[in-house]
Amino acid sequence: MKLDTNNRTVDTDIGKAGSFGIKTENMSHIIDILRNKLYTNKPLAVLREYSINAVDAHIAKDIPLTPIKVTLPTMESPTLSIRDYGNGLDDDEILDTYIMYGSSTKRDSNSQTGGLGLGCKAGFAYGDMFNIINYGVNKITHWCAAIDESNLGSIYKTAEQPADGTSGVEIRIAVDLADRGKFQQEAKRLFAFFDVKPDVNLPEDASLDLEVQLYGDNHDWL
């Protein structure tokens, strides 16, 4: 979404002044705050940020009614996968978007939700590594984003293969087996508010509809 970045001019007659910034030696500390202190509910943060990014990718491609695909972790496969069928990204966009805090491809449109340039790094709020699979027009590229010894994080391409005719981006995050239920619970709560429900592997008896509770003597309060 478009952000208000008003440029302000401040006149002063004070002789000494300076500009705010971040020293290089403090960068890992600031990035650690953005990774670990930004989100209190980390499973929800991961689901929300990457699912919204996926929905935004569909809006950008003009396929807003196409469901995104979400594969929740199971005992057999403890991995969260969130996949869109948007336009995908080229190598430079992958590097810029997933490495640089504050970088976003969505600041020229109010039809998309994101724009802060923080959500695509949400995988680091849950663990030290996540994987990105980019389905491009000419090739499929596999990337690994990981926290390295510098504590800043790095991203590198791990594989490349011919395109399979689809496009989009898939995020994969390894999930602790003990957190499977938490991811399922947060997915049901989150996706209840989505206009287009994701294609998600919830149990058949699980509903993505909003649960409405009636209150009052006549049960006429929602």
PDB file of C-alpha atoms in Angstrom:
ATOM      1  CA  MET A   1       0.000   0.000   0.000  1.00  0.00           C
ATOM      2  CA  LYS A   2       1.069   3.569  -0.515  1.00  0.00           C
ATOM      3  CA  LEU A   3       2.772   5.013   2.538  1.00  0.00           C
ATOM      4  CA  ASP A   4       2.691   8.645   3.612  1.00  0.00           C
ATOM      5  CA  THR A   5       6.326   9.725   3.443  1.00  0.00           C
ATOM      6  CA  ASN A   6       5.935  13.455   3.861  1.00  0.00           C
ATOM      7  CA  ASN A   7       9.209  15.265   3.361  1.00  0.00           C
ATOM      8  CA  ARG A   8       9.512  17.900   6.021  1.00  0.00           C
ATOM      9  CA  THR A   9      11.796  20.908   6.042  1.00  0.00           C
ATOM     10  CA  VAL A  10      12.908  22.125   9.451  1.00  0.00           C
ATOM     11  CA  ASP A  11      14.516  25.538   9.789  1.00  0.00           C
ATOM     12  CA  THR A  12      16.784  26.090  12.756  1.00  0.00           C
ATOM     13  CA  ASP A  13      19.339  28.630  13.836  1.00  0.00           C
ATOM     14  CA  ILE A  14      21.129  26.189  16.137  1.00  0.00           C
ATOM     15  CA  GLY A  15      24.744  25.865  15.101  1.00  0.00           C
ATOM     16  CA  LYS A  16      25.279  22.119  15.675  1.00  0.00           C
ATOM     17  CA  ALA A  17      22.984  19.395  14.344  1.00  0.00           C
ATOM     18  CA  GLY A  18      23.035  15.825  13.169  1.00  0.00           C
ATOM     19  CA  SER A  19      20.926  13.231  11.372  1.00  0.00           C
ATOM     20  CA  PHE A  20      19.582  10.024  12.854  1.00  0.00           C
ATOM     21  CA  GLY A  21      21.078   6.784  11.585  1.00  0.00           C
ATOM     22  CA  ILE A  22      22.340   3.340  12.561  1.00  0.00           C
ATOM     23  CA  LYS A  23      26.000   2.566  13.080  1.00  0.00           C
ATOM     24  CA  THR A  24      27.286  -0.479  11.222  1.00  0.00           C
ATOM     25  CA  GLU A  25      28.378  -2.175  14.449  1.00  0.00           C
ATOM     26  CA  ASN A  26      24.811  -1.887  15.804  1.00  0.00           C
ATOM     27  CA  MET A  27      23.105  -3.286  12.712  1.00  0.00           C
ATOM     28  CA  SER A  28      22.853  -6.878  13.962  1.00  0.00           C
ATOM     29  CA  HIS A  29      21.236  -5.620  17.189  1.00  0.00           C
ATOM     30  CA  ILE A  30      18.616  -3.591  15.296  1.00  0.00           C
ATOM     31  CA  ILE A  31      17.861  -6.465  12.911  1.00  0.00           C
ATOM     32  CA  ASP A  32      17.515  -8.825  15.883  1.00  0.00           C
ATOM     33  CA  ILE A  33      14.893  -6.478  17.345  1.00  0.00           C
ATOM     34  CA  LEU A  34      12.992  -6.442  14.046  1.00  0.00           C
ATOM     35  CA  ARG A  35      13.121 -10.247  13.907  1.00  0.00           C
ATOM     36  CA  ASN A  36      12.383 -11.209  17.490  1.00  0.00           C
ATOM     37  CA  LYS A  37      10.605  -8.315  19.188  1.00  0.00           C
ATOM     38  CA  LEU A  38       8.232  -7.221  16.428  1.00  0.00           C
ATOM     39  CA  TYR A  39       5.827 -10.149  16.833  1.00  0.00           C
ATOM     40  CA  THR A  40       4.414 -11.548  20.067  1.00  0.00           C
ATOM     41  CA  ASN A  41       2.488 -14.431  18.459  1.00  0.00           C
ATOM     42  CA  LYS A  42       5.074 -15.881  16.102  1.00  0.00           C
ATOM     43  CA  PRO A  43       3.021 -18.683  14.470  1.00  0.00           C
ATOM     44  CA  LEU A  44       0.273 -16.157  13.709  1.00  0.00           C
ATOM     45  CA  ALA A  45       2.818 -13.643  12.417  1.00  0.00           C
ATOM     46  CA  VAL A  46       4.294 -16.160   9.982  1.00  0.00           C
ATOM     47  CA  LEU A  47       0.862 -17.246   8.724  1.00  0.00           C
ATOM     48  CA  ARG A  48      -0.441 -13.692   8.445  1.00  0.00           C
ATOM     49  CA  GLU A  49       2.543 -12.036   6.786  1.00  0.00           C
ATOM     50  CA  TYR A  50       3.167 -14.658   4.110  1.00  0.00           C
ATOM     51  CA  SER A  51      -0.525 -15.285   3.421  1.00  0.00           C
ATOM     52  CA  ILE A  52      -1.147 -11.561   2.951  1.00  0.00           C
ATOM     53  CA  ASN A  53       1.881 -11.376   0.666  1.00  0.00           C
ATOM     54  CA  ALA A  54       0.420 -14.254  -1.347  1.00  0.00           C
ATOM     55  CA  VAL A  55      -2.975 -12.562  -1.604  1.00  0.00           C
ATOM     56  CA  ASP A  56      -1.259  -9.337  -2.683  1.00  0.00           C
ATOM     57  CA  ALA A  57       0.568 -11.291  -5.408  1.00  0.00           C
ATOM     58  CA  HIS A  58      -2.804 -12.455  -6.748  1.00  0.00           C
ATOM     59  CA  ILE A  59      -4.123  -8.894  -6.690  1.00  0.00           C
ATOM     60  CA  ALA A  60      -1.045  -7.706  -8.603  1.00  0.00           C
ATOM     61  CA  LYS A  61      -1.644 -10.394 -11.237  1.00  0.00           C
ATOM     62  CA  ASP A  62      -5.365  -9.560 -11.398  1.00  0.00           C
ATOM     63  CA  ILE A  63      -6.476 -12.980 -10.145  1.00  0.00           C
ATOM     64  CA  PRO A  64      -7.909 -11.884  -6.757  1.00  0.00           C
ATOM     65  CA  LEU A  65     -10.521 -14.665  -6.663  1.00  0.00           C
ATOM     66  CA  THR A  66      -7.939 -17.440  -7.012  1.00  0.00           C
ATOM     67  CA  PRO A  67      -7.250 -19.052  -3.609  1.00  0.00           C
ATOM     68  CA  ILE A  68      -3.705 -19.171  -2.324  1.00  0.00           C
ATOM     69  CA  LYS A  69      -2.485 -22.583  -1.163  1.00  0.00           C
ATOM     70  CA  VAL A  70      -1.516 -23.136   2.475  1.00  0.00           C
ATOM     71  CA  THR A  71      -0.138 -26.460   3.676  1.00  0.00           C
ATOM     72  CA  LEU A  72      -0.077 -26.620   7.452  1.00  0.00           C
ATOM     73  CA  PRO A  73       2.510 -28.777   9.258  1.00  0.00           C
ATOM     74  CA  THR A  74       1.537 -32.368  10.032  1.00  0.00           C
ATOM     75  CA  MET A  75       3.166 -35.195  11.955  1.00  0.00           C
ATOM     76  CA  GLU A  76       4.310 -36.727   8.664  1.00  0.00           C
ATOM     77  CA  SER A  77       5.496 -33.430   7.173  1.00  0.00           C
ATOM     78  CA  PRO A  78       6.236 -30.765   9.824  1.00  0.00           C
ATOM     79  CA  THR A  79       6.628 -27.952   7.294  1.00  0.00           C
ATOM     80  CA  LEU A  80       4.494 -24.888   6.701  1.00  0.00           C
ATOM     81  CA  SER A  81       4.102 -23.978   3.033  1.00  0.00           C
ATOM     82  CA  ILE A  82       2.378 -20.863   1.680  1.00  0.00           C
ATOM     83  CA  ARG A  83       2.124 -20.685  -2.102  1.00  0.00           C
ATOM     84  CA  ASP A  84       0.767 -18.055  -4.460  1.00  0.00           C
ATOM     85  CA  TYR A  85       0.210 -18.144  -8.215  1.00  0.00           C
ATOM     86  CA  GLY A  86       1.249 -14.568  -8.898  1.00  0.00           C
ATOM     87  CA  ASN A  87       3.875 -13.303 -11.303  1.00  0.00           C
ATOM     88  CA  GLY A  88       6.842 -14.471  -9.270  1.00  0.00           C
ATOM     89  CA  LEU A  89      10.067 -12.512  -8.837  1.00  0.00           C
ATOM     90  CA  ASP A  90      13.348 -12.362 -10.715  1.00  0.00           C
ATOM     91  CA  ASP A  91      16.660 -13.034  -8.972  1.00  0.00           C
ATOM     92  CA  ASP A  92      17.356  -9.380  -8.225  1.00  0.00           C
ATOM     93  CA  GLU A  93      13.879  -8.899  -6.742  1.00  0.00           C
ATOM     94  CA  ILE A  94      14.347 -11.970  -4.547  1.00  0.00           C
ATOM     95  CA  LEU A  95      17.662 -10.654  -3.259  1.00  0.00           C
ATOM     96  CA  ASP A  96      16.393  -7.132  -2.649  1.00  0.00           C
ATOM     97  CA  THR A  97      13.019  -8.047  -1.146  1.00  0.00           C
ATOM     98  CA  TYR A  98      14.182 -10.752   1.249  1.00  0.00           C
ATOM     99  CA  ILE A  99      17.502  -9.215   2.309  1.00  0.00           C
ATOM    100  CA  MET A 100      16.846  -5.505   2.718  1.00  0.00           C
ATOM    101  CA  TYR A 101      14.675  -4.421   5.638  1.00  0.00           C
ATOM    102  CA  GLY A 102      12.285  -1.750   4.433  1.00  0.00           C
ATOM    103  CA  SER A 103      12.351  -2.904   0.796  1.00  0.00           C
ATOM    104  CA  SER A 104       8.902  -3.567  -0.693  1.00  0.00           C
ATOM    105  CA  THR A 105       7.411  -3.996  -4.157  1.00  0.00           C
ATOM    106  CA  LYS A 106       3.973  -2.775  -3.041  1.00  0.00           C
ATOM    107  CA  ARG A 107       4.286   0.939  -2.316  1.00  0.00           C
ATOM    108  CA  ASP A 108       2.793   2.133  -5.598  1.00  0.00           C
ATOM    109  CA  SER A 109      -0.656   0.648  -5.055  1.00  0.00           C
ATOM    110  CA  ASN A 110      -3.427   0.963  -2.477  1.00  0.00           C
ATOM    111  CA  SER A 111      -5.013  -2.294  -3.650  1.00  0.00           C
ATOM    112  CA  GLN A 112      -2.408  -4.342  -1.785  1.00  0.00           C
ATOM    113  CA  THR A 113      -2.063  -4.675   1.974  1.00  0.00           C
ATOM    114  CA  GLY A 114       1.703  -4.779   2.538  1.00  0.00           C
ATOM    115  CA  GLY A 115       4.312  -2.109   2.035  1.00  0.00           C
ATOM    116  CA  LEU A 116       6.447  -1.835   5.158  1.00  0.00           C
ATOM    117  CA  GLY A 117       9.158  -4.158   3.874  1.00  0.00           C
ATOM    118  CA  LEU A 118       9.194  -6.257   7.052  1.00  0.00           C
ATOM    119  CA  GLY A 119       6.660  -9.058   6.557  1.00  0.00           C
ATOM    120  CA  CYS A 120       8.690 -11.119   4.092  1.00  0.00           C
ATOM    121  CA  LYS A 121      11.327 -11.616   6.813  1.00  0.00           C
ATOM    122  CA  ALA A 122       8.747 -12.968   9.293  1.00  0.00           C
ATOM    123  CA  GLY A 123      10.165 -16.477   8.935  1.00  0.00           C
ATOM    124  CA  PHE A 124      13.099 -15.322  11.042  1.00  0.00           C
ATOM    125  CA  ALA A 125      10.706 -14.505  13.881  1.00  0.00           C
ATOM    126  CA  TYR A 126       9.996 -18.239  14.180  1.00  0.00           C
ATOM    127  CA  GLY A 127      13.326 -19.851  13.294  1.00  0.00           C
ATOM    128  CA  ASP A 128      16.801 -19.294  11.925  1.00  0.00           C
ATOM    129  CA  MET A 129      16.031 -20.452   8.396  1.00  0.00           C
ATOM    130  CA  PHE A 130      13.290 -20.574   5.785  1.00  0.00           C
ATOM    131  CA  ASN A 131      13.149 -21.482   2.112  1.00  0.00           C
ATOM    132  CA  ILE A 132      11.805 -19.591  -0.888  1.00  0.00           C
ATOM    133  CA  ILE A 133      10.828 -21.271  -4.146  1.00  0.00           C
ATOM    134  CA  ASN A 134      10.280 -18.889  -7.031  1.00  0.00           C
ATOM    135  CA  TYR A 135       8.302 -20.183  -9.995  1.00  0.00           C
ATOM    136  CA  GLY A 136       9.392 -17.979 -12.865  1.00  0.00           C
ATOM    137  CA  VAL A 137       8.549 -17.938 -16.547  1.00  0.00           C
ATOM    138  CA  ASN A 138      11.844 -19.529 -17.605  1.00  0.00           C
ATOM    139  CA  LYS A 139      13.024 -21.324 -14.482  1.00  0.00           C
ATOM    140  CA  ILE A 140      12.233 -22.383 -10.935  1.00  0.00           C
ATOM    141  CA  THR A 141      14.780 -21.204  -8.377  1.00  0.00           C
ATOM    142  CA  HIS A 142      15.241 -22.460  -4.830  1.00  0.00           C
ATOM    143  CA  TRP A 143      16.604 -20.112  -2.174  1.00  0.00           C
ATOM    144  CA  CYS A 144      17.595 -20.482   1.464  1.00  0.00           C
ATOM    145  CA  ALA A 145      17.434 -17.552   3.879  1.00  0.00           C
ATOM    146  CA  ALA A 146      19.370 -18.161   7.087  1.00  0.00           C
ATOM    147  CA  ILE A 147      20.839 -16.383  10.081  1.00  0.00           C
ATOM    148  CA  ASP A 148      24.592 -16.699   9.764  1.00  0.00           C
ATOM    149  CA  GLU A 149      27.464 -16.099  12.175  1.00  0.00           C
ATOM    150  CA  SER A 150      27.171 -12.334  11.633  1.00  0.00           C
ATOM    151  CA  ASN A 151      23.597 -12.461  13.027  1.00  0.00           C
ATOM    152  CA  LEU A 152      22.573 -10.313  10.073  1.00  0.00           C
ATOM    153  CA  GLY A 153      21.282 -13.132   7.899  1.00  0.00           C
ATOM    154  CA  SER A 154      22.010 -14.098   4.318  1.00  0.00           C
ATOM    155  CA  ILE A 155      20.215 -15.598   1.346  1.00  0.00           C
ATOM    156  CA  TYR A 156      21.624 -17.854  -1.336  1.00  0.00           C
ATOM    157  CA  LYS A 157      20.374 -19.835  -4.306  1.00  0.00           C
ATOM    158  CA  THR A 158      20.483 -23.595  -3.743  1.00  0.00           C
ATOM    159  CA  ALA A 159      19.033 -25.012  -6.964  1.00  0.00           C
ATOM    160  CA  GLU A 160      17.624 -24.170 -10.367  1.00  0.00           C
ATOM    161  CA  GLN A 161      15.381 -26.186 -12.674  1.00  0.00           C
ATOM    162  CA  PRO A 162      13.291 -25.625 -15.807  1.00  0.00           C
ATOM    163  CA  ALA A 163       9.946 -23.848 -15.435  1.00  0.00           C
ATOM    164  CA  ASP A 164       6.889 -26.070 -15.084  1.00  0.00           C
ATOM    165  CA  GLY A 165       4.325 -23.720 -16.614  1.00  0.00           C
ATOM    166  CA  THR A 166       3.117 -22.113 -13.395  1.00  0.00           C
ATOM    167  CA  SER A 167       4.316 -18.937 -11.709  1.00  0.00           C
ATOM    168  CA  GLY A 168       4.399 -17.582  -8.197  1.00  0.00           C
ATOM    169  CA  VAL A 169       6.289 -17.809  -4.923  1.00  0.00           C
ATOM    170  CA  GLU A 170       6.255 -20.485  -2.222  1.00  0.00           C
ATOM    171  CA  ILE A 171       7.572 -20.049   1.319  1.00  0.00           C
ATOM    172  CA  ARG A 172       8.526 -23.131   3.322  1.00  0.00           C
ATOM    173  CA  ILE A 173       9.289 -23.068   7.040  1.00  0.00           C
ATOM    174  CA  ALA A 174      10.235 -26.035   9.217  1.00  0.00           C
ATOM    175  CA  VAL A 175       7.915 -26.222  12.235  1.00  0.00           C
ATOM    176  CA  ASP A 176       8.490 -27.801  15.631  1.00  0.00           C
ATOM    177  CA  LEU A 177       6.176 -30.799  16.005  1.00  0.00           C
ATOM    178  CA  ALA A 178       4.923 -29.373  19.295  1.00  0.00           C
ATOM    179  CA  ASP A 179       3.640 -26.274  17.464  1.00  0.00           C
ATOM    180  CA  ARG A 180       1.457 -28.105  14.907  1.00  0.00           C
ATOM    181  CA  GLY A 181      -1.735 -27.512  16.860  1.00  0.00           C
ATOM    182  CA  LYS A 182      -0.902 -23.841  17.362  1.00  0.00           C
ATOM    183  CA  PHE A 183      -0.462 -23.287  13.629  1.00  0.00           C
ATOM    184  CA  GLN A 184      -3.764 -25.034  12.917  1.00  0.00           C
ATOM    185  CA  GLN A 185      -5.573 -22.989  15.564  1.00  0.00           C
ATOM    186  CA  GLU A 186      -4.158 -19.677  14.337  1.00  0.00           C
ATOM    187  CA  ALA A 187      -4.892 -20.590  10.707  1.00  0.00           C
ATOM    188  CA  LYS A 188      -8.575 -21.147  11.462  1.00  0.00           C
ATOM    189  CA  ARG A 189      -8.813 -17.803  13.263  1.00  0.00           C
ATOM    190  CA  LEU A 190      -6.867 -15.873  10.636  1.00  0.00           C
ATOM    191  CA  PHE A 191      -8.442 -17.266   7.469  1.00  0.00           C
ATOM    192  CA  ALA A 192     -11.958 -16.706   8.804  1.00  0.00           C
ATOM    193  CA  PHE A 193     -11.392 -13.035   7.913  1.00  0.00           C
ATOM    194  CA  PHE A 194     -10.200 -13.709   4.345  1.00  0.00           C
ATOM    195  CA  ASP A 195     -12.730 -12.867   1.631  1.00  0.00           C
ATOM    196  CA  VAL A 196     -11.289 -15.647  -0.543  1.00  0.00           C
ATOM    197  CA  LYS A 197     -10.589 -18.654   1.670  1.00  0.00           C
ATOM    198  CA  PRO A 198      -7.224 -20.333   1.049  1.00  0.00           C
ATOM    199  CA  ASP A 199      -6.895 -23.890  -0.162  1.00  0.00           C
ATOM    200  CA  VAL A 200      -5.709 -25.266   3.183  1.00  0.00           C
ATOM    201  CA  ASN A 201      -5.279 -28.786   4.570  1.00  0.00           C
ATOM    202  CA  LEU A 202      -7.447 -28.392   7.665  1.00  0.00           C
ATOM    203  CA  PRO A 203      -9.524 -31.362   8.865  1.00  0.00           C
ATOM    204  CA  GLU A 204     -12.831 -31.834   7.031  1.00  0.00           C
ATOM    205  CA  ASP A 205     -14.832 -30.806  10.107  1.00  0.00           C
ATOM    206  CA  ALA A 206     -12.856 -27.564  10.550  1.00  0.00           C
ATOM    207  CA  SER A 207     -14.631 -24.428   9.374  1.00  0.00           C
ATOM    208  CA  LEU A 208     -13.042 -21.228   8.099  1.00  0.00           C
ATOM    209  CA  ASP A 209     -16.253 -19.277   8.653  1.00  0.00           C
ATOM    210  CA  LEU A 210     -16.404 -16.664  11.372  1.00  0.00           C
ATOM    211  CA  GLU A 211     -17.782 -18.018  14.633  1.00  0.00           C
ATOM    212  CA  VAL A 212     -20.565 -15.723  15.825  1.00  0.00           C
ATOM    213  CA  GLN A 213     -21.528 -15.724  19.493  1.00  0.00           C
ATOM    214  CA  LEU A 214     -24.904 -14.289  20.502  1.00  0.00           C
ATOM    215  CA  TYR A 215     -25.313 -12.412  23.794  1.00  0.00           C
ATOM    216  CA  GLY A 216     -28.035 -10.615  25.699  1.00  0.00           C
ATOM    217  CA  ASP A 217     -31.383 -11.708  27.140  1.00  0.00           C
ATOM    218  CA  ASN A 218     -32.881 -11.973  23.657  1.00  0.00           C
ATOM    219  CA  HIS A 219     -29.671 -13.214  22.055  1.00  0.00           C
ATOM    220  CA  ASP A 220     -29.644 -10.199  19.750  1.00  0.00           C
ATOM    221  CA  TRP A 221     -26.114  -8.981  20.443  1.00  0.00           C
ATOM    222  CA  LEU A 222     -23.207 -10.298  18.372  1.00  0.00           C
TER     223      LEU A 222
END
